[in-house]
Tab-separated table of C-alpha atoms in Angstrom:
chain	number	residue	atom	x	y	z
A	18	UNK	CA	32.218	-0.549	-34.514
A	19	UNK	CA	28.663	0.511	-35.331
A	20	UNK	CA	27.722	-3.053	-36.206
A	21	UNK	CA	28.678	-4.113	-32.677
A	22	UNK	CA	26.830	-1.171	-31.161
A	23	UNK	CA	23.768	-2.095	-33.155
A	24	UNK	CA	23.874	-5.721	-32.042
A	25	UNK	CA	24.293	-4.701	-28.407
A	26	UNK	CA	21.439	-2.201	-28.641
A	27	UNK	CA	19.134	-4.781	-30.217
A	28	UNK	CA	19.931	-7.274	-27.463
A	29	UNK	CA	19.374	-4.632	-24.784
A	30	UNK	CA	16.024	-3.707	-26.333
A	31	UNK	CA	14.733	-7.235	-25.749
A	32	UNK	CA	15.375	-6.915	-22.014
A	33	UNK	CA	14.006	-3.378	-21.819
A	34	UNK	CA	10.761	-4.403	-23.523
A	35	UNK	CA	9.951	-6.776	-20.670
A	36	UNK	CA	10.516	-4.342	-17.792
A	37	UNK	CA	7.674	-3.217	-15.572
A	38	UNK	CA	6.868	0.471	-15.191
A	39	UNK	CA	8.250	0.365	-11.643
A	40	UNK	CA	11.582	-1.031	-12.852
A	41	UNK	CA	11.897	1.628	-15.538
A	42	UNK	CA	11.007	4.414	-13.120
A	43	UNK	CA	13.556	3.172	-10.587
A	44	UNK	CA	16.273	3.371	-13.237
A	45	UNK	CA	15.208	6.868	-14.280
A	46	UNK	CA	15.182	8.131	-10.688
A	47	UNK	CA	18.696	6.810	-10.168
A	48	UNK	CA	19.844	8.453	-13.404
A	49	UNK	CA	18.428	11.805	-12.240
A	50	UNK	CA	20.117	11.476	-8.839
A	51	UNK	CA	23.448	10.492	-10.364
A	52	UNK	CA	23.358	13.360	-12.877
A	53	UNK	CA	23.132	15.791	-9.981
A	54	UNK	CA	25.715	13.908	-7.926
A	55	UNK	CA	28.139	14.065	-10.886
A	56	UNK	CA	27.240	17.579	-11.984
A	57	UNK	CA	30.763	18.895	-11.437
A	58	UNK	CA	32.367	16.420	-13.842
A	59	UNK	CA	29.642	16.961	-16.451
A	60	UNK	CA	29.962	20.753	-16.283
A	61	UNK	CA	33.758	20.532	-16.451
A	62	UNK	CA	33.387	18.465	-19.630
A	63	UNK	CA	30.949	21.052	-20.973
A	64	UNK	CA	33.462	23.814	-20.289
A	65	UNK	CA	35.933	22.031	-22.577
A	66	UNK	CA	33.309	21.977	-25.328
A	67	UNK	CA	32.408	25.636	-24.729
A	68	UNK	CA	36.054	26.711	-24.942
A	69	UNK	CA	36.541	24.858	-28.216
A	70	UNK	CA	33.288	26.281	-29.594
A	71	UNK	CA	34.279	29.871	-28.765
A	72	UNK	CA	37.693	29.336	-30.324
A	73	UNK	CA	36.045	28.076	-33.516
A	74	UNK	CA	33.845	31.200	-33.710
A	75	UNK	CA	30.498	29.537	-32.982
A	76	UNK	CA	27.532	31.927	-33.046
A	77	UNK	CA	26.133	33.151	-29.737
A	78	UNK	CA	22.798	31.440	-30.424
A	79	UNK	CA	24.513	28.065	-30.744
A	80	UNK	CA	26.747	28.732	-27.757
A	81	UNK	CA	23.596	29.204	-25.710
A	82	UNK	CA	22.320	25.807	-26.849
A	83	UNK	CA	25.623	24.185	-25.965
A	84	UNK	CA	26.012	25.697	-22.503
A	85	UNK	CA	25.270	23.634	-19.383
A	86	UNK	CA	25.035	25.436	-16.042
A	87	UNK	CA	24.277	23.917	-12.630
A	88	UNK	CA	20.764	25.324	-12.882
A	89	UNK	CA	20.230	23.860	-16.349
A	90	UNK	CA	21.569	20.465	-15.302
A	91	UNK	CA	19.275	20.436	-12.272
A	92	UNK	CA	16.351	21.321	-14.519
A	93	UNK	CA	17.285	18.482	-16.874
A	94	UNK	CA	17.497	16.027	-13.972
A	95	UNK	CA	14.064	17.195	-12.830
A	96	UNK	CA	12.774	16.583	-16.361
A	97	UNK	CA	13.906	12.969	-15.960
A	98	UNK	CA	11.965	12.750	-12.701
A	99	UNK	CA	8.945	14.229	-14.454
A	100	UNK	CA	9.114	11.418	-17.016
A	101	UNK	CA	8.792	8.955	-14.124
A	102	UNK	CA	5.474	10.534	-13.214
A	103	UNK	CA	4.079	10.198	-16.722
A	104	UNK	CA	1.797	7.329	-17.657
A	105	UNK	CA	3.651	4.435	-19.273
A	106	UNK	CA	2.109	3.790	-22.697
A	107	UNK	CA	3.726	0.357	-23.126
A	108	UNK	CA	1.159	-2.381	-22.709
A	109	UNK	CA	-1.829	-0.084	-23.144
A	110	UNK	CA	-4.658	-1.606	-25.177
A	111	UNK	CA	-5.582	0.899	-27.879
A	112	UNK	CA	-8.740	-0.888	-28.953
A	113	UNK	CA	-10.134	-4.348	-29.548
A	114	UNK	CA	-13.121	-6.362	-30.698
A	115	UNK	CA	-14.507	-9.881	-30.914
A	116	UNK	CA	-14.821	-10.950	-34.512
A	117	UNK	CA	-17.615	-13.088	-35.990
A	118	UNK	CA	-15.099	-15.941	-36.208
A	119	UNK	CA	-14.800	-15.914	-32.420
A	120	UNK	CA	-11.302	-14.372	-32.521
A	121	UNK	CA	-10.744	-11.729	-29.859
A	122	UNK	CA	-8.432	-8.992	-31.201
A	123	UNK	CA	-6.441	-6.326	-29.368
A	124	UNK	CA	-4.094	-3.592	-30.501
A	125	UNK	CA	-1.491	-3.162	-27.791
A	126	UNK	CA	1.264	-0.560	-27.528
A	127	UNK	CA	4.818	-1.924	-27.641
A	128	UNK	CA	8.290	-0.317	-27.841
A	129	UNK	CA	9.771	0.523	-31.233
A	130	UNK	CA	12.970	-1.360	-30.355
A	131	UNK	CA	16.102	0.682	-31.104
A	132	UNK	CA	16.011	4.417	-31.775
A	133	UNK	CA	18.858	6.358	-33.386
A	134	UNK	CA	19.257	10.092	-32.792
A	135	UNK	CA	21.676	12.428	-34.571
A	136	UNK	CA	21.974	15.908	-33.100
A	137	UNK	CA	24.273	18.897	-32.973
A	138	UNK	CA	25.133	21.406	-30.221
A	139	UNK	CA	22.412	20.359	-27.773
A	140	UNK	CA	23.743	18.404	-24.775
A	141	UNK	CA	20.313	18.329	-23.088
A	142	UNK	CA	19.121	16.086	-25.922
A	143	UNK	CA	21.313	13.266	-24.612
A	144	UNK	CA	19.406	13.086	-21.348
A	145	UNK	CA	15.963	13.904	-22.747
A	146	UNK	CA	16.240	11.170	-25.373
A	147	UNK	CA	17.675	8.591	-22.991
A	148	UNK	CA	14.902	9.133	-20.425
A	149	UNK	CA	12.073	8.933	-22.952
A	150	UNK	CA	13.536	5.848	-24.634
A	151	UNK	CA	14.064	4.040	-21.345
A	152	UNK	CA	10.535	4.871	-20.151
A	153	UNK	CA	9.150	3.279	-23.321
A	154	UNK	CA	11.444	0.252	-23.258
A	155	UNK	CA	13.588	1.321	-26.206
A	156	UNK	CA	17.363	1.160	-26.549
A	157	UNK	CA	19.007	4.195	-28.133
A	158	UNK	CA	22.154	4.980	-30.112
A	159	UNK	CA	23.183	8.642	-29.941
A	160	UNK	CA	25.409	10.566	-32.288
A	161	UNK	CA	26.028	14.099	-31.028
A	162	UNK	CA	28.022	16.683	-32.900
A	163	UNK	CA	31.701	17.286	-32.282
A	164	UNK	CA	30.670	20.456	-30.432
A	165	UNK	CA	29.207	18.360	-27.592
A	166	UNK	CA	31.835	15.604	-27.598
A	167	UNK	CA	33.127	15.895	-24.025
A	168	UNK	CA	29.712	16.721	-22.551
A	169	UNK	CA	28.064	13.724	-24.184
A	170	UNK	CA	30.782	11.312	-23.085
A	171	UNK	CA	30.512	12.466	-19.475
A	172	UNK	CA	26.715	12.329	-19.519
A	173	UNK	CA	26.415	8.906	-21.141
A	174	UNK	CA	29.028	7.540	-18.750
A	175	UNK	CA	26.828	8.586	-15.794
A	176	UNK	CA	23.696	7.131	-17.409
A	177	UNK	CA	25.395	3.798	-18.125
A	178	UNK	CA	26.687	3.517	-14.553
A	179	UNK	CA	23.167	4.109	-13.254
A	180	UNK	CA	21.775	1.449	-15.597
A	181	UNK	CA	24.340	-1.107	-14.465
A	182	UNK	CA	23.536	-0.378	-10.818
A	183	UNK	CA	19.926	-1.257	-11.651
A	184	UNK	CA	20.956	-4.517	-13.313
A	185	UNK	CA	20.227	-3.214	-16.822
A	186	UNK	CA	22.564	-3.400	-19.826
A	187	UNK	CA	24.771	-0.347	-20.378
A	188	UNK	CA	24.104	-0.818	-24.099
A	189	UNK	CA	20.568	0.445	-23.501
A	190	UNK	CA	22.040	3.937	-24.014
A	191	UNK	CA	25.100	4.205	-26.256
A	192	UNK	CA	26.865	7.132	-27.871
A	193	UNK	CA	29.098	7.120	-30.936
A	194	UNK	CA	32.288	8.606	-29.522
A	195	UNK	CA	34.217	9.337	-32.700
A	196	UNK	CA	33.511	12.696	-34.405
A	197	UNK	CA	34.254	11.090	-37.796
A	198	UNK	CA	31.449	12.189	-40.149
A	199	UNK	CA	31.756	8.955	-42.106
A	200	UNK	CA	30.113	7.215	-39.156
A	201	UNK	CA	26.940	9.213	-39.759
A	202	UNK	CA	26.610	7.757	-43.239
A	203	UNK	CA	27.230	4.304	-41.792
A	204	UNK	CA	24.609	4.858	-39.098
A	205	UNK	CA	22.031	5.868	-41.715
A	206	UNK	CA	22.306	2.376	-43.212
A	207	UNK	CA	22.075	0.424	-39.950
A	208	UNK	CA	18.481	-0.610	-40.643
A	209	UNK	CA	19.200	-4.159	-39.456
A	210	UNK	CA	19.326	-2.832	-35.894
A	211	UNK	CA	17.840	0.693	-35.748
A	212	UNK	CA	14.055	0.940	-36.107
A	213	UNK	CA	13.619	4.722	-36.258
A	214	UNK	CA	16.011	7.624	-36.834
A	215	UNK	CA	15.524	11.168	-35.549
A	216	UNK	CA	17.840	13.975	-36.731
A	217	UNK	CA	17.871	17.082	-34.550
A	218	UNK	CA	19.815	19.840	-36.229
A	219	UNK	CA	19.891	22.111	-39.233
A	220	UNK	CA	18.389	21.771	-42.677
A	221	UNK	CA	21.542	20.149	-44.101
A	222	UNK	CA	21.391	17.311	-41.554
A	223	UNK	CA	17.709	16.701	-42.247
A	224	UNK	CA	18.326	16.653	-45.992
A	225	UNK	CA	21.187	14.182	-45.569
A	226	UNK	CA	19.054	11.824	-43.494
A	227	UNK	CA	16.053	11.978	-45.830
A	228	UNK	CA	18.185	11.266	-48.889
A	229	UNK	CA	20.599	8.627	-47.567
A	230	UNK	CA	18.890	6.776	-44.715
A	231	UNK	CA	17.577	3.248	-45.175
A	232	UNK	CA	15.873	3.647	-41.777
A	233	UNK	CA	12.495	5.408	-41.364
A	234	UNK	CA	13.292	9.051	-40.499
A	235	UNK	CA	11.268	11.506	-38.401
A	236	UNK	CA	12.303	15.042	-39.376
A	237	UNK	CA	11.393	18.319	-37.750
A	238	UNK	CA	12.662	20.887	-35.313
A	239	UNK	CA	13.493	23.543	-37.915
A	240	UNK	CA	11.174	26.361	-36.907
A	241	UNK	CA	10.601	29.307	-39.206
A	242	UNK	CA	7.748	30.408	-36.948
A	243	UNK	CA	5.317	33.195	-37.842
A	244	UNK	CA	2.835	35.381	-36.006
A	245	UNK	CA	0.115	37.277	-37.877
A	246	UNK	CA	-1.252	40.412	-36.205
A	247	UNK	CA	-4.690	41.199	-37.600
A	248	UNK	CA	-6.519	44.514	-37.506
A	249	UNK	CA	-8.610	43.746	-34.403
A	250	UNK	CA	-5.843	43.230	-31.821
A	251	UNK	CA	-5.274	44.908	-28.518
A	252	UNK	CA	-1.892	46.537	-29.217
A	253	UNK	CA	-0.453	46.251	-25.721
A	254	UNK	CA	-1.365	42.578	-25.312
A	255	UNK	CA	-0.144	41.708	-28.802
A	256	UNK	CA	3.214	43.403	-28.238
A	257	UNK	CA	3.688	41.483	-24.990
A	258	UNK	CA	3.139	38.154	-26.772
A	259	UNK	CA	5.453	39.127	-29.640
A	260	UNK	CA	8.242	40.231	-27.316
A	261	UNK	CA	8.046	37.006	-25.319
A	262	UNK	CA	7.941	34.834	-28.446
A	263	UNK	CA	11.081	36.497	-29.806
A	264	UNK	CA	13.100	37.312	-26.703
A	265	UNK	CA	12.410	34.617	-24.085
A	266	UNK	CA	14.848	32.173	-25.714
A	267	UNK	CA	15.710	33.254	-29.252
A	268	UNK	CA	17.908	30.204	-29.878
A	269	UNK	CA	14.948	27.819	-29.525
A	270	UNK	CA	13.295	26.318	-32.595
A	271	UNK	CA	9.877	27.619	-31.468
A	272	UNK	CA	10.924	31.263	-31.186
A	273	UNK	CA	9.286	33.835	-33.457
A	274	UNK	CA	11.166	34.561	-36.687
A	275	UNK	CA	8.726	36.497	-38.898
A	276	UNK	CA	5.994	38.954	-37.911
A	277	UNK	CA	3.151	39.631	-40.357
A	278	UNK	CA	1.119	42.784	-39.678
A	279	UNK	CA	-2.218	43.712	-41.277
A	280	UNK	CA	-1.908	46.839	-43.389
A	281	UNK	CA	-4.912	48.470	-41.701
A	282	UNK	CA	-2.945	48.924	-38.461
A	283	UNK	CA	0.647	49.012	-39.723
A	284	UNK	CA	1.090	52.798	-39.425
A	285	UNK	CA	0.116	52.692	-35.718
A	286	UNK	CA	1.295	49.259	-34.658
A	287	UNK	CA	4.801	49.175	-36.153
A	288	UNK	CA	6.094	52.330	-34.377
A	289	UNK	CA	4.931	50.766	-31.100
A	290	UNK	CA	6.689	47.532	-32.093
A	291	UNK	CA	9.893	49.491	-32.709
A	292	UNK	CA	9.761	50.895	-29.178
A	293	UNK	CA	9.234	47.441	-27.687
A	294	UNK	CA	11.964	45.759	-29.739
A	295	UNK	CA	14.451	48.570	-29.090
A	296	UNK	CA	14.349	47.937	-25.347
A	297	UNK	CA	14.633	44.174	-25.985
A	298	UNK	CA	17.677	44.615	-28.217
A	299	UNK	CA	16.008	43.121	-31.295
A	300	UNK	CA	17.089	44.046	-34.826
A	301	UNK	CA	14.152	44.363	-37.236
A	302	UNK	CA	14.569	43.097	-40.800
A	303	UNK	CA	11.911	45.116	-42.576
A	304	UNK	CA	10.238	44.570	-45.934
A	305	UNK	CA	9.613	47.520	-48.244
A	306	UNK	CA	6.038	47.636	-46.963
A	307	UNK	CA	7.114	47.742	-43.317
A	308	UNK	CA	10.164	50.002	-43.588
A	309	UNK	CA	8.314	53.358	-43.867
A	310	UNK	CA	6.624	52.675	-40.525
A	311	UNK	CA	9.828	51.568	-38.783
A	312	UNK	CA	12.630	53.757	-40.133
A	313	UNK	CA	12.027	56.605	-37.676
A	314	UNK	CA	11.653	54.340	-34.646
A	315	UNK	CA	14.325	53.626	-32.054
A	316	UNK	CA	14.887	49.953	-32.942
A	317	UNK	CA	17.689	49.044	-35.319
A	318	UNK	CA	16.225	48.405	-38.781
A	319	UNK	CA	17.768	46.798	-41.862
A	320	UNK	CA	16.298	45.691	-45.169
A	321	UNK	CA	15.017	42.142	-45.180
A	322	UNK	CA	16.468	39.750	-47.766
A	323	UNK	CA	14.541	36.971	-49.468
A	324	UNK	CA	16.688	34.330	-47.810
A	325	UNK	CA	15.925	35.813	-44.385
A	326	UNK	CA	12.380	34.487	-44.683
A	327	UNK	CA	13.595	30.967	-45.405
A	328	UNK	CA	15.705	30.061	-42.382
A	329	UNK	CA	15.808	30.443	-38.603
A	330	UNK	CA	17.514	33.465	-37.090
A	331	UNK	CA	17.866	31.818	-33.664
A	332	UNK	CA	18.994	35.230	-32.430
A	333	UNK	CA	17.608	38.653	-31.535
A	334	UNK	CA	16.551	39.319	-35.117
A	335	UNK	CA	12.990	39.518	-36.429
A	336	UNK	CA	11.598	39.748	-39.954
A	337	UNK	CA	8.708	42.203	-40.263
A	338	UNK	CA	6.398	42.598	-43.218
A	339	UNK	CA	2.979	44.115	-43.888
A	340	UNK	CA	0.260	42.030	-45.521
A	341	UNK	CA	-3.030	43.095	-47.048
A	342	UNK	CA	-5.223	40.394	-45.528
A	343	UNK	CA	-5.449	37.116	-43.678
A	344	UNK	CA	-5.285	35.392	-47.071
A	345	UNK	CA	-1.944	37.105	-47.746
A	346	UNK	CA	-0.640	36.092	-44.312
A	347	UNK	CA	-1.586	32.458	-44.899
A	348	UNK	CA	0.026	32.551	-48.358
A	349	UNK	CA	3.265	33.886	-46.865
A	350	UNK	CA	3.321	31.167	-44.212
A	351	UNK	CA	2.655	28.487	-46.817
A	352	UNK	CA	5.550	29.778	-48.920
A	353	UNK	CA	8.173	30.259	-46.217
A	354	UNK	CA	7.033	28.271	-43.179
A	355	UNK	CA	8.384	24.934	-42.048
A	356	UNK	CA	5.068	23.640	-40.615
A	357	UNK	CA	6.458	23.952	-37.103
A	358	UNK	CA	4.537	26.611	-35.129
A	359	UNK	CA	2.514	29.593	-36.329
A	360	UNK	CA	0.167	31.978	-34.527
A	361	UNK	CA	-2.521	34.591	-35.037
A	362	UNK	CA	-3.209	37.481	-32.678
A	363	UNK	CA	-6.829	38.550	-33.148
A	364	UNK	CA	-10.128	39.379	-31.470
A	365	UNK	CA	-12.092	37.949	-34.400
A	366	UNK	CA	-13.470	34.443	-33.874
A	367	UNK	CA	-13.976	33.936	-37.595
A	368	UNK	CA	-10.399	35.030	-38.420
A	369	UNK	CA	-9.038	32.733	-35.713
A	370	UNK	CA	-10.965	29.741	-37.071
A	371	UNK	CA	-9.890	30.441	-40.641
A	372	UNK	CA	-6.251	30.691	-39.581
A	373	UNK	CA	-6.443	27.432	-37.618
A	374	UNK	CA	-8.092	25.631	-40.537
A	375	UNK	CA	-5.872	27.020	-43.300
A	376	UNK	CA	-2.390	27.000	-41.723
A	377	UNK	CA	-1.088	23.430	-41.948
A	378	UNK	CA	1.526	23.436	-39.184
A	379	UNK	CA	2.134	20.904	-36.441
A	380	UNK	CA	1.095	23.525	-33.864
A	381	UNK	CA	-1.185	26.508	-34.529
A	382	UNK	CA	-1.946	29.122	-31.876
A	383	UNK	CA	-4.626	31.731	-31.320
A	384	UNK	CA	-3.558	34.629	-29.085
A	385	UNK	CA	-0.597	32.703	-27.691
A	386	UNK	CA	3.156	32.548	-28.193
A	387	UNK	CA	4.751	29.979	-30.497
A	388	UNK	CA	7.141	29.230	-27.622
A	389	UNK	CA	4.554	26.819	-26.188
A	390	UNK	CA	5.519	24.114	-28.698
A	391	UNK	CA	7.419	21.998	-26.231
A	392	UNK	CA	6.959	18.571	-24.689
A	393	UNK	CA	6.927	19.940	-21.159
A	394	UNK	CA	4.395	22.658	-21.979
A	395	UNK	CA	2.175	20.078	-23.694
A	396	UNK	CA	2.262	17.781	-20.672
A	397	UNK	CA	4.384	15.181	-22.463
A	398	UNK	CA	7.488	15.507	-20.311
A	399	UNK	CA	10.860	15.856	-22.033
A	400	UNK	CA	10.478	15.623	-25.792
A	401	UNK	CA	12.360	13.624	-28.396
A	402	UNK	CA	11.895	16.249	-31.088
A	403	UNK	CA	9.242	18.383	-32.734
A	404	UNK	CA	8.073	16.497	-35.787
A	405	UNK	CA	6.822	18.514	-38.751
A	406	UNK	CA	5.885	15.364	-40.648
A	407	UNK	CA	2.389	13.935	-40.931
A	408	UNK	CA	3.007	10.210	-40.491
A	409	UNK	CA	3.415	8.401	-37.166
A	410	UNK	CA	4.077	11.505	-35.028
A	411	UNK	CA	3.509	15.243	-35.360
A	412	UNK	CA	4.459	18.134	-33.101
A	413	UNK	CA	6.317	17.540	-29.811
A	414	UNK	CA	7.145	13.846	-29.619
A	415	UNK	CA	6.532	12.364	-26.194
A	416	UNK	CA	6.214	8.802	-24.973
A	417	UNK	CA	3.465	7.555	-27.283
A	418	UNK	CA	5.516	8.635	-30.313
A	419	UNK	CA	8.174	6.118	-29.231
A	420	UNK	CA	5.792	3.190	-29.395
A	421	UNK	CA	4.196	1.179	-32.131
A	422	UNK	CA	1.560	-1.500	-31.688
A	423	UNK	CA	1.050	-5.166	-32.321
A	424	UNK	CA	-2.147	-7.067	-33.060
A	425	UNK	CA	-2.892	-9.821	-30.550
A	426	UNK	CA	-5.477	-12.487	-31.303
A	427	UNK	CA	-7.014	-14.741	-28.646
A	428	UNK	CA	-8.871	-17.900	-29.597
A	429	UNK	CA	-10.047	-21.189	-28.112
A	430	UNK	CA	-8.226	-23.623	-30.392
A	431	UNK	CA	-9.668	-21.491	-33.182
A	432	UNK	CA	-9.172	-22.135	-36.910
A	433	UNK	CA	-10.106	-19.875	-39.766
A	434	UNK	CA	-13.485	-20.862	-41.246
């Protein structure tokens, strides 16, 4: 089955690579319109997935990721329209030169070809990925988790109908329909047809893809995000940023998971934090250094465990620890961070510059929330993923991350001297 899907995707990619920007945008606009026109059937399919997920005992944070509402579906359709308005990188000349031999060289952006994406309880990924791949002339094979089975089938069905109405192959966007996990292992070895693989899920999925894939893998999206509060901050402003970073959407990979507070202000700042987090419904997981300053506050406090620092909460839970210095904060982030998004809240220019230079994450912020790590917020449109790697793409992956380049040489019946 996958062999046939791969062949069809490869063939579709040849046609997609020759489309003009106008043709691609026309297809995307129709997809957006048809998603809204078929919103009832898509949401009904999502309700089936939600019911099954609740019955299986899925965590609230993952239920939130799985849920599609009319408002969310409209927002997703608008994201597709936003992709239409973005500059098409395909065909752009990156650079060029005329060599001494007389050969005129160009580096020109071209599609990757076929992209494979494996993801879990995130139905929005289906549409985000499809729109970005189509804009860049790539075919895509999707493998969502069993949690999103009905939603993905309904969504892909709408996308394929829109493609066919535009005279484009339905195989441009395909989804593996069977929940059989053995198909994941088979997909990881489909290097004859898939040019790049992107896993979007938990640490176990990323580990599986890194270890077993014969296809180049872009990993990321696991966000153990930190914020360091240094001794120079404005308390009220800092607490506002912290609350937003934790509470705005706790199930997102860019939400705040660990707060590091300078010891010089801990006795004054942490009681104020407890007040703020109490009203937001956040449970504080306190280290031994932070606990004395939090135990009498109104927020719920429990002892932090070592493993709490190493994974995402994706819920209204926040690790809190006190550090002696900026050096100690950086050391903590280096030990427990995932190189996703980390921030410093400070009024010191020198501390801000040191933090930016010494924290090696894909996105580093000064006096801003980690929640900004997002394709839309970065002006990239819908994102493929947030890469925490250092090769090819890093941070939110927009259109350019779905292209490669080819060298083009122009001569006048030229031979090598």
